[in-house]
Structure formats: structure tokens, C-alpha cells
C-alpha positions as CSV (number, residue, x, y, z in Angstrom):
1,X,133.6,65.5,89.8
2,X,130.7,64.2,90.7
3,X,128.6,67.9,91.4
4,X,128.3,69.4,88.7
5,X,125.8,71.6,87.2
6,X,124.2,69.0,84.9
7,X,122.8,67.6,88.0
8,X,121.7,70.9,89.2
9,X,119.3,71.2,86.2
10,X,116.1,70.7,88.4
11,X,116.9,72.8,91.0
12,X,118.0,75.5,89.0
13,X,114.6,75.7,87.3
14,X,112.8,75.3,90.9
15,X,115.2,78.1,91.7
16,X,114.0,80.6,89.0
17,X,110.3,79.7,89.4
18,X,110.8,81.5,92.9
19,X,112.4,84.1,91.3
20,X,110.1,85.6,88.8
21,X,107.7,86.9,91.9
22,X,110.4,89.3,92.8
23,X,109.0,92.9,91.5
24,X,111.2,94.0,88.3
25,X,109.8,96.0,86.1
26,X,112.5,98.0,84.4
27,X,114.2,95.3,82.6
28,X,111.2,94.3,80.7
29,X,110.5,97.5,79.9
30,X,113.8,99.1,78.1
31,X,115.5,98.3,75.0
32,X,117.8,95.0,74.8
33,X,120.9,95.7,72.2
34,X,121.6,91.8,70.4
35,X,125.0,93.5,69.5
36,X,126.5,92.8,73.2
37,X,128.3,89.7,72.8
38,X,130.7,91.6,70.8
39,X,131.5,94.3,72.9
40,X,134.5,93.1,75.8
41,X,134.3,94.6,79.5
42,X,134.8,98.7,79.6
43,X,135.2,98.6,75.6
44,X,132.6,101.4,74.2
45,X,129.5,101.1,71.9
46,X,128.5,103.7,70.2
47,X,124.9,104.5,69.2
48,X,124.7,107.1,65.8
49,X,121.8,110.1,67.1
50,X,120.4,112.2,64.2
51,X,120.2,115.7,64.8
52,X,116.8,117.7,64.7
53,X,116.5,118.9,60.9
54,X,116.4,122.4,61.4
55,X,117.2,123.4,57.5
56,X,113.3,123.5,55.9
57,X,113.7,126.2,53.2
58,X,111.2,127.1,50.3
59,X,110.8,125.6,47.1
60,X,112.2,127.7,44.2
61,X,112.2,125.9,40.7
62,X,116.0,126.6,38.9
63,X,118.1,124.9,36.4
64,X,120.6,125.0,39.1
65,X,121.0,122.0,42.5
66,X,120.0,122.9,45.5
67,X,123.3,123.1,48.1
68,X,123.9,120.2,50.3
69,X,123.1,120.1,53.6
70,X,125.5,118.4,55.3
71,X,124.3,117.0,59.0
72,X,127.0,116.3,62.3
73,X,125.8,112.8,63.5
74,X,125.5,112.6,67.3
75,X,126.0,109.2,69.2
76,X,125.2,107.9,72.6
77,X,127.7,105.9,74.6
78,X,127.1,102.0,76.2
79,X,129.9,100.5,78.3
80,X,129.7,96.8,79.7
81,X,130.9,98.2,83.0
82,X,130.1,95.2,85.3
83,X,130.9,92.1,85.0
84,X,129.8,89.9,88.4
85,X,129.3,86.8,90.0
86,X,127.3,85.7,92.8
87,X,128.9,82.6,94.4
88,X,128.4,79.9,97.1
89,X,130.3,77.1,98.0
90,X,130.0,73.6,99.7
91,X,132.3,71.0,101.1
92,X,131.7,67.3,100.9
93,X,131.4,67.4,104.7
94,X,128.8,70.1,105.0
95,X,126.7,68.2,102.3
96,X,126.9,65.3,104.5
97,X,125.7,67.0,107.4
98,X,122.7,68.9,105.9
99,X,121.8,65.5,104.6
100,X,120.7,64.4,107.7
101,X,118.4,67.2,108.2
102,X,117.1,69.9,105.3
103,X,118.9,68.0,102.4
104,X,121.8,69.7,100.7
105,X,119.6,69.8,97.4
106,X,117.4,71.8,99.3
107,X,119.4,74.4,100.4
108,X,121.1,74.5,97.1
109,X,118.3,75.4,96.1
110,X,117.7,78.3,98.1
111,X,121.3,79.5,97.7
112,X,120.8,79.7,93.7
113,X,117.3,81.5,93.8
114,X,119.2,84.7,96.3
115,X,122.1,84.2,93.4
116,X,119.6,84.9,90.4
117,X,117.5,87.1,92.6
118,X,121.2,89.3,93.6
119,X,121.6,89.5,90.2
120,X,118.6,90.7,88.6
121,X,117.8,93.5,91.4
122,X,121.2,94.7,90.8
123,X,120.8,95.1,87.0
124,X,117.0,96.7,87.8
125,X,118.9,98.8,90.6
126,X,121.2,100.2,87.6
127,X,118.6,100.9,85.2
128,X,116.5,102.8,87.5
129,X,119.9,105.0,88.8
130,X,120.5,105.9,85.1
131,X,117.2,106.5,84.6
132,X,116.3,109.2,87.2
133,X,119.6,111.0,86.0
134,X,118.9,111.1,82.5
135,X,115.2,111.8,82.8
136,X,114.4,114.9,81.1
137,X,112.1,116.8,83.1
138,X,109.6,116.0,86.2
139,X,106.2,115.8,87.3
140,X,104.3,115.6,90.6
141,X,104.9,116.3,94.3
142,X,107.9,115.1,95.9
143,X,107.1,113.2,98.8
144,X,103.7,112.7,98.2
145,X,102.8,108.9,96.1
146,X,101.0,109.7,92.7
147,X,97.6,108.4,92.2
148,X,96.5,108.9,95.7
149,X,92.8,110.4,94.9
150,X,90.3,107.6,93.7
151,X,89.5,108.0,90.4
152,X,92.3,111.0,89.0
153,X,95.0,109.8,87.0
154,X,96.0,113.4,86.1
155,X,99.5,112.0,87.0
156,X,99.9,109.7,84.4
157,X,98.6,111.9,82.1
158,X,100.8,114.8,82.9
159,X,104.2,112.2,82.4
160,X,102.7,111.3,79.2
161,X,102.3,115.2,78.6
162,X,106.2,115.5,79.2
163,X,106.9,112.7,77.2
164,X,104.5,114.0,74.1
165,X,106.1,117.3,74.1
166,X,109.6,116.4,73.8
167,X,108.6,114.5,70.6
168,X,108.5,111.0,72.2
169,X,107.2,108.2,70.4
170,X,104.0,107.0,72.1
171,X,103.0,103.6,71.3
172,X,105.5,101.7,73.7
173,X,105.4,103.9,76.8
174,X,106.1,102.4,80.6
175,X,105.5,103.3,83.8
176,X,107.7,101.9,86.3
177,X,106.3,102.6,90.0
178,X,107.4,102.0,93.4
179,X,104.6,99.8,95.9
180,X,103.2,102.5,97.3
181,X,101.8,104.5,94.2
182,X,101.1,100.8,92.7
183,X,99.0,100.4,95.9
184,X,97.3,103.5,94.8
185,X,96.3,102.0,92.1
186,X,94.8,98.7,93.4
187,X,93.1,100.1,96.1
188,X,92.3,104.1,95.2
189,X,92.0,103.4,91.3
190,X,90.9,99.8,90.9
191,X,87.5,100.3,91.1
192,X,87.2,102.5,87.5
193,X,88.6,99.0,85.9
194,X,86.5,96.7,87.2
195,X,83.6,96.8,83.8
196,X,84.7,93.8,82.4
197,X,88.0,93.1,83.5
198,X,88.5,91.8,87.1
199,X,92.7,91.5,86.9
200,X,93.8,93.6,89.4
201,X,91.5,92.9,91.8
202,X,92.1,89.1,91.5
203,X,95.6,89.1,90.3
204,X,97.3,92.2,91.2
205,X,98.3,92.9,87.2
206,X,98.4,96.7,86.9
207,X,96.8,97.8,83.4
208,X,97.2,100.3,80.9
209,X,96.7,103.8,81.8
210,X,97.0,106.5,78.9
211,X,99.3,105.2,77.1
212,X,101.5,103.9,79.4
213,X,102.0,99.8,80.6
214,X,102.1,100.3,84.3
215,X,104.9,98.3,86.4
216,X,105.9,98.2,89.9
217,X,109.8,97.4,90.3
218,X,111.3,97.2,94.1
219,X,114.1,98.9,92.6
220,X,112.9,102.5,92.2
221,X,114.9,104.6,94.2
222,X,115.1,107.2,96.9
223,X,116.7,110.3,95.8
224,X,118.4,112.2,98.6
225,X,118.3,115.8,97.6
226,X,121.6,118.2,97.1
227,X,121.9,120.7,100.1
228,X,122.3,124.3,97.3
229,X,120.0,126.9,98.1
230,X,120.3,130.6,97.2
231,X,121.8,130.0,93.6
232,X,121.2,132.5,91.0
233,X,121.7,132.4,86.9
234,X,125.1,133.7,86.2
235,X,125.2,134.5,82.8
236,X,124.3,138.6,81.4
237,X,123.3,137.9,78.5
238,X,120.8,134.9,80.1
239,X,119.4,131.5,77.9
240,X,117.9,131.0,75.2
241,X,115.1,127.8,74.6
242,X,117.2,124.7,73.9
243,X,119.7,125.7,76.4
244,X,121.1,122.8,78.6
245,X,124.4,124.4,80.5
246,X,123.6,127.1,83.0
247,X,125.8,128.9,85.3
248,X,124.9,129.4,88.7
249,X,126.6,131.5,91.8
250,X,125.9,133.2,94.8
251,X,124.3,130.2,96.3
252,X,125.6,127.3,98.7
253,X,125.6,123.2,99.2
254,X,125.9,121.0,96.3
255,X,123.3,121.1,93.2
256,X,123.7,116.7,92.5
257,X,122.9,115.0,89.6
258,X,119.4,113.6,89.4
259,X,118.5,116.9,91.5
260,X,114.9,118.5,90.6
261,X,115.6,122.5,90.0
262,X,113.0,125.1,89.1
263,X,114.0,128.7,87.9
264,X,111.5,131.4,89.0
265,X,108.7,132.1,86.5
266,X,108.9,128.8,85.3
267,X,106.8,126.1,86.4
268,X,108.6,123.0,84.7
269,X,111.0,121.1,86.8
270,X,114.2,120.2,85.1
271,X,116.3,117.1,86.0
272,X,120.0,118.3,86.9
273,X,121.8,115.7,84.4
274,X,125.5,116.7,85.5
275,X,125.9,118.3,88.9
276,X,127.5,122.0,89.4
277,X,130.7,121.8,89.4
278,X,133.1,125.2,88.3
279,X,130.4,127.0,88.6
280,X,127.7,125.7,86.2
281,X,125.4,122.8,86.0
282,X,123.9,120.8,82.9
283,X,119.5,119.9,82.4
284,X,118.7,116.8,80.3
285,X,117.8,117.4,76.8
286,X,115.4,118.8,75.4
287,X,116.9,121.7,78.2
288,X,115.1,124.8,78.7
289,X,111.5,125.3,77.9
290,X,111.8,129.2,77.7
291,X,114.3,131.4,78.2
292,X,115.9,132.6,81.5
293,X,117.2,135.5,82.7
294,X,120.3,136.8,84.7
295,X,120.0,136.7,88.0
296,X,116.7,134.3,88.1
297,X,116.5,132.3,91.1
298,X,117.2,128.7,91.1
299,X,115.7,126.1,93.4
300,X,116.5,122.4,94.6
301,X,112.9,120.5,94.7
302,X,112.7,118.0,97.8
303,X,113.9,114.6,98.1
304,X,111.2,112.3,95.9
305,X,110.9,108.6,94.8
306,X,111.4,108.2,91.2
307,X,109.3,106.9,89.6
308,X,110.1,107.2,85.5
309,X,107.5,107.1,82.5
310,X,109.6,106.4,79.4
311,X,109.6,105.4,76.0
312,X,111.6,101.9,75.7
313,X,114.1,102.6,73.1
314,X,115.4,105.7,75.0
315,X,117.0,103.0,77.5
316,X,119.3,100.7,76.4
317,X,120.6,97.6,78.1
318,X,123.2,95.0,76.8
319,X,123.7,91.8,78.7
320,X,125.7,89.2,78.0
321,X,128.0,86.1,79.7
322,X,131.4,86.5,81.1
323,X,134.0,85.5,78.6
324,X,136.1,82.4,78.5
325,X,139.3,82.3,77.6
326,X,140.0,80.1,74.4
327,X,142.0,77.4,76.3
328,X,138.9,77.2,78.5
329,X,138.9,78.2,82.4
330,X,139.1,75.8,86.3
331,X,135.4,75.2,85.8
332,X,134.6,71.6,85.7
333,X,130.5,72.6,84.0
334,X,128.8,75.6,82.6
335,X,124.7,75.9,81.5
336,X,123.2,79.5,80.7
337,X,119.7,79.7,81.8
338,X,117.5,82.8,81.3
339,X,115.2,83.9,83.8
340,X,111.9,83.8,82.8
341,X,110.7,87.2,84.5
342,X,113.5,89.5,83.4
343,X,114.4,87.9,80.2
344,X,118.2,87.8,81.6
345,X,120.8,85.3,80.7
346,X,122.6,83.6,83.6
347,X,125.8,81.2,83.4
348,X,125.9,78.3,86.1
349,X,129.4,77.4,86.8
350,X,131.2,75.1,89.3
351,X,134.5,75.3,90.4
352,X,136.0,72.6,91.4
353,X,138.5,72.4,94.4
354,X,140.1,70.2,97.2
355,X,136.9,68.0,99.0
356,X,134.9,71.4,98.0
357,X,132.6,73.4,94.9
358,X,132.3,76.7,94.3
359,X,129.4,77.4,92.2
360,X,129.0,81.2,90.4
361,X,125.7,82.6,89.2
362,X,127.7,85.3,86.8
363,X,126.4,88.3,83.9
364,X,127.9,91.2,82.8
365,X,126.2,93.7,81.3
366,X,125.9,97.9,80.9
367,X,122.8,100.4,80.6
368,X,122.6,103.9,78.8
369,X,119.5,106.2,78.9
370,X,120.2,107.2,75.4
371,X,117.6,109.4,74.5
372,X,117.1,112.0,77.6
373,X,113.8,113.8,76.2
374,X,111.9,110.2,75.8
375,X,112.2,109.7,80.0
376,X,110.2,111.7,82.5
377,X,110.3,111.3,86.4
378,X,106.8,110.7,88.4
379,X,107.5,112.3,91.5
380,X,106.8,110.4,94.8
């Protein structure tokens, strides 16, 4: 065949060069796990989790061994749950026609920058889902964009705060922010950055802020809140500190996961990491900052945008290509390209048919928020 993606090369590269202005912040951002290319479609990897070391004793010289202390090694899951392609297709007689007028090349063109732009916002879009619902615990104002007074960054602070508390390491935090609080910070907060270093007023790059690399993604999502209201804690004896299930009654409407709860007499907002269901609901670790009583009321914050401060090896993300059978596949070419924004790894491929191509921009890959306590929502 005489199309084939070797002769694509140059577009393909024009293609990602309009790519890499789409906002994506996320991927950057999170883990990558190199181990992916061994894991097949809906096969599990496991991630080993040491427990908190809760045994410290004294120090009591003997002539006999101290007693072992044996430890239960957690893990965390990942599953390459999607593997997708992005087509297009042409005939010979439609590439004669556009010829005439925009040049097939052209369009082509286009067509593979949507592909590779589809396929990066849906791996962001998945990152920031799993985020939001494995975040530990929240900050801010629903509704209301963070960093809206000139000159208080309180909000990052207080993220951090969450983050610093829970034990998370704190010299590769991110800050992944919808437009609207990054136009806070160009036009409320730019001002305090301006001594010496003119970026975001010239080239809209967000900076450091206490600790954290700030990022705008166009994937940070719009959580709809659950409908419960009236729940109480169902449990006599209440919870202690630690505790991540709690059972709830009395109330009505759905608690959802990714749902911001407060308990009365305690000001921290907890993430609802598995929605109530039988009559009791789970909190991300590191669960309850102190304990709770029988009876305390429970209430479901308002819908927010979230956006998530987090430490990047408490999400992980495995990419790879689709497989090929041994024997080979229909396709007539194949080239793997990475994007240059994300940091992705695309296959090319055309298919061959009767007087026509189909070409597929394909990746499969899988995300896992394995360390709940090292992610913290910024309400907005």
C-alpha cells in the first residue's frame, strides 16, 4: 500500500506540536510505573505498602534476643483497564477530492492531532476521577475558586498543611488547578512574583507556591454532590482516631464516593472513598482525625471543583501499547511516537482495506491513587 504511516512521519510531528498547548497537568505530575509492558489487559499489579511501625519498645540489655516482630505487608492494586483506539479513515476517492481544495495531507493532519489530543484528555480525565476519590481529606469552599484575594495563598498552604500531617513527603508536591483558580493566580497573585521573574505575566507559566509546582489541567472535574442529608453515626460504642468505616442511619439520599462529609464538632472534611451502601460508608486513609460519637451528625459538603495537591508517587500510572499477536496483526505499518507534553506513548497504525485506510491512534493504560493520605482536594 502506498499510505502508510512512514509517509505520515511529518504530519504526525506537526500533529503533536498542536497538541502539547492542550492544558494537562496531571500526567506530568504522578508517578509512571516502567513495569507496564508486562502486565496484559485487566491482569492485576500489585504494589507491596508497609504498615506504620507501631512496635517502639524500650531498650533493656539481656543475654536473651529480643522477640520478632513480625509485620502484615499491605499492597495497592493497578489494573490496565483500557485499552483504546482513536480511528479515522479515508478512501482513495475522498483523498482525491480534498486534493482539489484543503489537501488530504492537511486534513490528515488535523484528524491525527483530535486522535492524540482524544487520547491524552481521556487518560488526564482518569487520573483526575481517581484522584478526587482517593484524596484523603479537603480544603476550601466549595463553589468558590481558591486564590481569589490578591496576595493570600492561605489555600495552598492549608493543602500543603493536609498533605504534611498525614506524613507526606514534601519535596515533589503538585498542584493541579482548573482555569479559573489558575486565572486567580495570573491576575489576583501575579503581581507578588513579579521581583525578578516576569514568567507569568509574559508566558502564562504558573510557579512554585509553598511547596507545591502549580498546574492547570482542563481535566479537573465537576463533582455533583450525593443528595443524603439527616444521617447520623450508628455505632454505640462510637470511633476511635484511625477509624475509616462508619455507619450511618436515620438519614436519606445517597452519600457517593468522592462526597465531602463533616461530622459535627469537627472541622476537617473527609473524602467519602466508598459510598454508603448496607448502611455504612468508608473515609480515605489516614481516616478520622478524632474520635466520634454515636449519634453525631453527618453532613454532605456542596458540589465543588476538585482541584488536588498531591505527592507524585501516591498516584500511579502505567501506560503502555496495545499488544500484537506473535503472527502479527491486518496492519500494513506501525510507529510509536510520544507526545512531547504528556510524556505518552502513542502507536500509529494503518489498516489497510478495499480502495480505503483506516488509521488508529491506540494506548492502553491504568491509574491507581495508591497512597490515599499523600492527596488532598482544593475545593473550588
Amino acid at each position: 500500500m502506498a499510505n502508510t504511516l512512514t509517509n505520515l512521519i511529518p504530519d504526525i510531528y506537526r500533529a503533536l506540536d498542536v497538541v502539547s498547548r492542550e492544558l494537562v497537568g496531571f500526567i506530568p505530575s504522578v508517578a509512571r510505573d516502567s513495569t507496564a509492558d508486562r502486565v496484559a489487559a485487566n491482569q492485576t499489579l500489585r504494589i507491596p505498602i508497609a504498615p506504620t511501625n507501631a512496635a517502639g519498645g524500650n531498650i533493656s540489655p539481656a543475654m536473651a534476643l529480643p522477640s520478632a516482630s513480625d509485620q502484615t505487608i499491605a499492597n495497592a492494586t493497578l489494573t490496565i483497564s483500557k485499552q483504546r483506539f482513536f480511528p479515522f479513515s479515508w478512501t482513495g476517492e475522498e483523498q482525491k477530492a480534498v486534493d482539489y481544495g484543503p489537501s488530504f495531507l492537511t486534513l490528515k493532519q488535523y484528524q491525527i492531532a483530535q486522535a492524540i489530543r482524544a487520547a491524552v484528555n481521556e487518560i488526564e480525565a482518569d487520573i483526575a476521577v481517581a484522584a478526587y476519590k482517593g484524596a484523603s481529606r479537603a480544603y476550601g469552599t466549595a463553589g468558590t475558586a481558591p486564590f481569589g484575594t490578591a496576595g493570600d495563598y492561605s489555600d495552598a498552604a492549608q493543602t500543603r498543611k493536609i498533605l504534611a500531617d498525614n506524613g507526606a513527603p514534601l519535596s515533589d508536591l503538585s498542584l493541579i488547578m482548573n482555569t479559573v483558580a489558575g486565572a486567580n493566580i495570573r491576575g489576583k497573585q501575579a503581581q507578588n512574583h513579579m521581583a525578578g521573574d516576569t514568567s507569568i505575566q509574559r508566558q502564562g507559566v504558573l510557579l512554585d507556591i509553598n511547596g507545591f509546582s502549580l498546574r492547570e489541567s482542563a481535566q479537573v472535574q465537576a463533582v455533583t454532590k450525593g443528595t443524603g442529608a439527616s444521617y447520623l453515626v450508628n455505632n454505640a460504642g462510637g470511633y476511635s482516631v484511625g477509624a475509616t468505616t462508619i455507619a450511618a442511619d436515620t438519614g436519606t439520599g445517597t452519600i457517593l464516593a468522592g462526597d465531602i462529609i463533616t461530622f459535627a464538632g469537627d472541622t476537617n472534611k473527609y473524602i467519602v472513598a466508598s459510598a454508603l451502601s448496607g448502611g455504612s460508608l468508608t473515609i480515605a486513609a489516614p481516616g478520622l482525625r478524632q474520635s466520634l460519637a454515636d449519634n453525631t451528625a453527618i453532613t454532605v459538603g456542596n458540589s465543588y471543583a476538585a482541584n488536588i495537591g498531591f505527592s507524585r508517587n501516591s498516584i500511579l500510572l502505567a501506560t503502555r501499547l496495545p499488544a500484537i499477536p506473535a503472527e502479527g496483526d491486518l496492519a500494513s505499518d506501525r510507529l510509536t511516537v510520544a507526545d512531547p507534553n504528556s510524556g505518552i506513548m502513542l502507536e500509529f497504525a494503518t489498516y489497510p482495506g478495499y480502495r480505503m485506510n483506516v488509521y488508529h491512534v491506540s494506548v492502553c493504560w491504568g491509574v491507581s491513587v495508591i497512597k490515599p493520605e499523600h492527596v488532598a482536594i482544593l475545593l473550588g
